[in-house]
PDB file of C-alpha atoms in Angstrom:
ATOM      1  CA  MET A   1     103.762  85.798  94.991  1.00 68.00           C
ATOM      2  CA  LYS A   2     101.325  88.175  96.633  1.00 82.00           C
ATOM      3  CA  GLY A   3      97.620  88.153  95.896  1.00 95.00           C
ATOM      4  CA  LEU A   4      96.115  91.404  94.646  1.00 97.00           C
ATOM      5  CA  LEU A   5      92.871  93.234  95.357  1.00 97.00           C
ATOM      6  CA  LEU A   6      91.898  95.790  92.704  1.00 97.00           C
ATOM      7  CA  ASP A   7      89.885  98.740  93.969  1.00 95.00           C
ATOM      8  CA  GLU A   8      86.617  99.511  92.202  1.00 92.00           C
ATOM      9  CA  MET A   9      88.196 102.211  90.017  1.00 88.00           C
ATOM     10  CA  ILE A  10      90.545  99.709  88.369  1.00 92.00           C
ATOM     11  CA  SER A  11      88.976  98.141  85.287  1.00 91.00           C
ATOM     12  CA  PRO A  12      87.926  94.497  85.677  1.00 93.00           C
ATOM     13  CA  LYS A  13      89.772  93.933  82.396  1.00 95.00           C
ATOM     14  CA  VAL A  14      92.997  94.254  84.396  1.00 95.00           C
ATOM     15  CA  ALA A  15      91.899  91.364  86.618  1.00 96.00           C
ATOM     16  CA  GLU A  16      90.873  89.259  83.632  1.00 96.00           C
ATOM     17  CA  GLN A  17      94.225  89.725  81.910  1.00 96.00           C
ATOM     18  CA  LEU A  18      96.225  89.095  85.088  1.00 97.00           C
ATOM     19  CA  ARG A  19      94.276  85.928  85.837  1.00 97.00           C
ATOM     20  CA  ALA A  20      95.067  84.696  82.321  1.00 97.00           C
ATOM     21  CA  LEU A  21      98.737  85.094  83.320  1.00 95.00           C
ATOM     22  CA  GLY A  22      98.225  83.057  86.490  1.00 95.00           C
ATOM     23  CA  VAL A  23      98.075  85.952  88.964  1.00 96.00           C
ATOM     24  CA  ASP A  24      95.888  85.616  92.070  1.00 96.00           C
ATOM     25  CA  VAL A  25      93.692  88.702  91.765  1.00 97.00           C
ATOM     26  CA  VAL A  26      90.269  89.812  92.998  1.00 96.00           C
ATOM     27  CA  ALA A  27      88.536  92.874  91.541  1.00 96.00           C
ATOM     28  CA  ILE A  28      86.042  94.817  93.639  1.00 96.00           C
ATOM     29  CA  SER A  29      84.263  95.872  90.424  1.00 93.00           C
ATOM     30  CA  GLU A  30      83.424  92.250  89.637  1.00 92.00           C
ATOM     31  CA  SER A  31      81.462  91.726  92.846  1.00 88.00           C
ATOM     32  CA  PRO A  32      78.077  93.413  93.334  1.00 85.00           C
ATOM     33  CA  THR A  33      78.367  92.863  97.094  1.00 84.00           C
ATOM     34  CA  LEU A  34      81.839  94.424  97.332  1.00 84.00           C
ATOM     35  CA  ARG A  35      81.345  97.360  94.934  1.00 83.00           C
ATOM     36  CA  PRO A  36      79.586  99.609  97.492  1.00 86.00           C
ATOM     37  CA  ALA A  37      82.105  98.835 100.266  1.00 90.00           C
ATOM     38  CA  PRO A  38      83.617 101.918 101.926  1.00 94.00           C
ATOM     39  CA  ASP A  39      87.389 102.403 101.634  1.00 94.00           C
ATOM     40  CA  PRO A  40      88.237 101.254 105.193  1.00 95.00           C
ATOM     41  CA  GLU A  41      86.357  98.016 104.514  1.00 95.00           C
ATOM     42  CA  VAL A  42      88.226  97.537 101.212  1.00 96.00           C
ATOM     43  CA  LEU A  43      91.593  97.935 102.936  1.00 97.00           C
ATOM     44  CA  GLY A  44      90.417  95.594 105.695  1.00 96.00           C
ATOM     45  CA  LEU A  45      89.394  93.023 103.093  1.00 95.00           C
ATOM     46  CA  ALA A  46      92.815  93.234 101.430  1.00 96.00           C
ATOM     47  CA  ALA A  47      94.529  92.875 104.799  1.00 96.00           C
ATOM     48  CA  GLY A  48      92.329  89.968 105.845  1.00 95.00           C
ATOM     49  CA  GLN A  49      93.019  88.098 102.600  1.00 94.00           C
ATOM     50  CA  ASP A  50      96.786  88.809 102.575  1.00 94.00           C
ATOM     51  CA  ARG A  51      96.440  90.874  99.388  1.00 96.00           C
ATOM     52  CA  VAL A  52      98.176  94.014  98.170  1.00 97.00           C
ATOM     53  CA  LEU A  53      95.588  96.688  97.382  1.00 97.00           C
ATOM     54  CA  VAL A  54      95.884  98.307  93.938  1.00 97.00           C
ATOM     55  CA  THR A  55      94.064 101.643  93.662  1.00 96.00           C
ATOM     56  CA  ASP A  56      94.162 105.027  91.982  1.00 92.00           C
ATOM     57  CA  ASN A  57      92.345 106.609  94.930  1.00 93.00           C
ATOM     58  CA  ILE A  58      95.364 108.278  96.492  1.00 93.00           C
ATOM     59  CA  LYS A  59      93.368 111.051  98.152  1.00 93.00           C
ATOM     60  CA  ASP A  60      91.419 108.587 100.314  1.00 95.00           C
ATOM     61  CA  PHE A  61      93.805 105.671 100.795  1.00 96.00           C
ATOM     62  CA  ALA A  62      96.933 107.702 101.672  1.00 96.00           C
ATOM     63  CA  PRO A  63      95.250 109.210 104.775  1.00 96.00           C
ATOM     64  CA  LEU A  64      93.678 105.834 105.561  1.00 96.00           C
ATOM     65  CA  ASN A  65      97.155 104.284 105.516  1.00 95.00           C
ATOM     66  CA  VAL A  66      98.370 106.915 107.996  1.00 96.00           C
ATOM     67  CA  SER A  67      95.313 106.323 110.191  1.00 95.00           C
ATOM     68  CA  TRP A  68      95.907 102.573 110.238  1.00 95.00           C
ATOM     69  CA  ALA A  69      99.565 103.087 111.178  1.00 94.00           C
ATOM     70  CA  ALA A  70      98.561 105.418 114.027  1.00 94.00           C
ATOM     71  CA  GLN A  71      96.200 102.708 115.306  1.00 95.00           C
ATOM     72  CA  GLY A  72      98.914 100.045 115.093  1.00 94.00           C
ATOM     73  CA  ARG A  73      97.061  98.254 112.301  1.00 95.00           C
ATOM     74  CA  THR A  74      98.811  96.908 109.243  1.00 94.00           C
ATOM     75  CA  HIS A  75      98.013  95.686 105.755  1.00 96.00           C
ATOM     76  CA  HIS A  76     100.010  93.960 103.017  1.00 95.00           C
ATOM     77  CA  GLY A  77     100.806  97.111 101.071  1.00 96.00           C
ATOM     78  CA  ILE A  78      99.075  99.545  98.767  1.00 97.00           C
ATOM     79  CA  LEU A  79     100.073 100.174  95.155  1.00 96.00           C
ATOM     80  CA  PHE A  80      98.921 103.523  93.812  1.00 95.00           C
ATOM     81  CA  VAL A  81      98.170 103.883  90.094  1.00 92.00           C
ATOM     82  CA  SER A  82      98.100 107.184  88.192  1.00 77.00           C
ATOM     83  CA  SER A  83      94.536 108.246  87.431  1.00 65.00           C
ATOM     84  CA  ARG A  84      95.293 110.621  84.564  1.00 61.00           C
ATOM     85  CA  THR A  85      93.278 108.658  82.035  1.00 55.00           C
ATOM     86  CA  CYS A  86      89.861 107.050  81.923  1.00 57.00           C
ATOM     87  CA  PRO A  87      89.735 103.934  84.156  1.00 56.00           C
ATOM     88  CA  HIS A  88      88.682 101.770  81.203  1.00 58.00           C
ATOM     89  CA  ASP A  89      91.050 103.260  78.608  1.00 67.00           C
ATOM     90  CA  ARG A  90      92.664 100.353  76.739  1.00 73.00           C
ATOM     91  CA  SER A  91      96.213 101.711  76.941  1.00 87.00           C
ATOM     92  CA  ARG A  92      95.787 102.349  80.682  1.00 87.00           C
ATOM     93  CA  VAL A  93      94.636  98.778  81.205  1.00 91.00           C
ATOM     94  CA  GLU A  94      97.645  97.501  79.274  1.00 91.00           C
ATOM     95  CA  ARG A  95     100.059  99.700  81.276  1.00 91.00           C
ATOM     96  CA  ILE A  96      98.631  98.529  84.597  1.00 93.00           C
ATOM     97  CA  VAL A  97      98.734  94.870  83.551  1.00 95.00           C
ATOM     98  CA  SER A  98     102.308  95.233  82.315  1.00 93.00           C
ATOM     99  CA  SER A  99     103.458  97.008  85.492  1.00 93.00           C
ATOM    100  CA  LEU A 100     101.812  94.454  87.760  1.00 95.00           C
ATOM    101  CA  GLN A 101     103.156  91.568  85.692  1.00 94.00           C
ATOM    102  CA  GLN A 102     106.678  93.001  86.109  1.00 94.00           C
ATOM    103  CA  ARG A 103     106.166  93.199  89.875  1.00 94.00           C
ATOM    104  CA  VAL A 104     104.916  89.595  89.935  1.00 93.00           C
ATOM    105  CA  SER A 105     107.936  88.420  87.935  1.00 92.00           C
ATOM    106  CA  ALA A 106     110.358  90.298  90.208  1.00 94.00           C
ATOM    107  CA  ASP A 107     108.351  89.500  93.368  1.00 93.00           C
ATOM    108  CA  ARG A 108     108.656  93.211  94.208  1.00 93.00           C
ATOM    109  CA  TRP A 109     105.945  94.468  96.556  1.00 93.00           C
ATOM    110  CA  PRO A 110     105.530  97.173  99.152  1.00 93.00           C
ATOM    111  CA  THR A 111     106.386  95.986 102.643  1.00 91.00           C
ATOM    112  CA  PRO A 112     103.489  95.480 105.043  1.00 93.00           C
ATOM    113  CA  GLY A 113     101.903  98.782 106.000  1.00 94.00           C
ATOM    114  CA  GLN A 114     103.685 100.688 103.229  1.00 95.00           C
ATOM    115  CA  VAL A 115     102.654 102.248  99.928  1.00 95.00           C
ATOM    116  CA  ALA A 116     104.366 102.309  96.528  1.00 95.00           C
ATOM    117  CA  PHE A 117     103.567 103.674  93.093  1.00 93.00           C
ATOM    118  CA  LEU A 118     103.256 101.771  89.815  1.00 88.00           C
TER     119      LEU A 118
END
């Protein structure tokens, strides 16, 4: 099972619920020292901790993924989440938790250096 790193825009409630299910997850929003980290540092943190990054920040992380590939750098995958609703909307939290729980159960993750969508 892969560890997960939730970007700051993903509600910490997602991390709480996933941890209750036994998932190894770290949420940027739960750490005052990590919250102000720039996107390249967040991806570097995920890579350094062997974690898949979960984010709804497609506009910044998609180009960052391309930049890393061009530099020959890799990470453990990025999962993009739709950002159509409020980050703390209860139904959104439940959908993210459910989708990630399904991926954990199926052990289905993006390959290193790749992106996928929830």
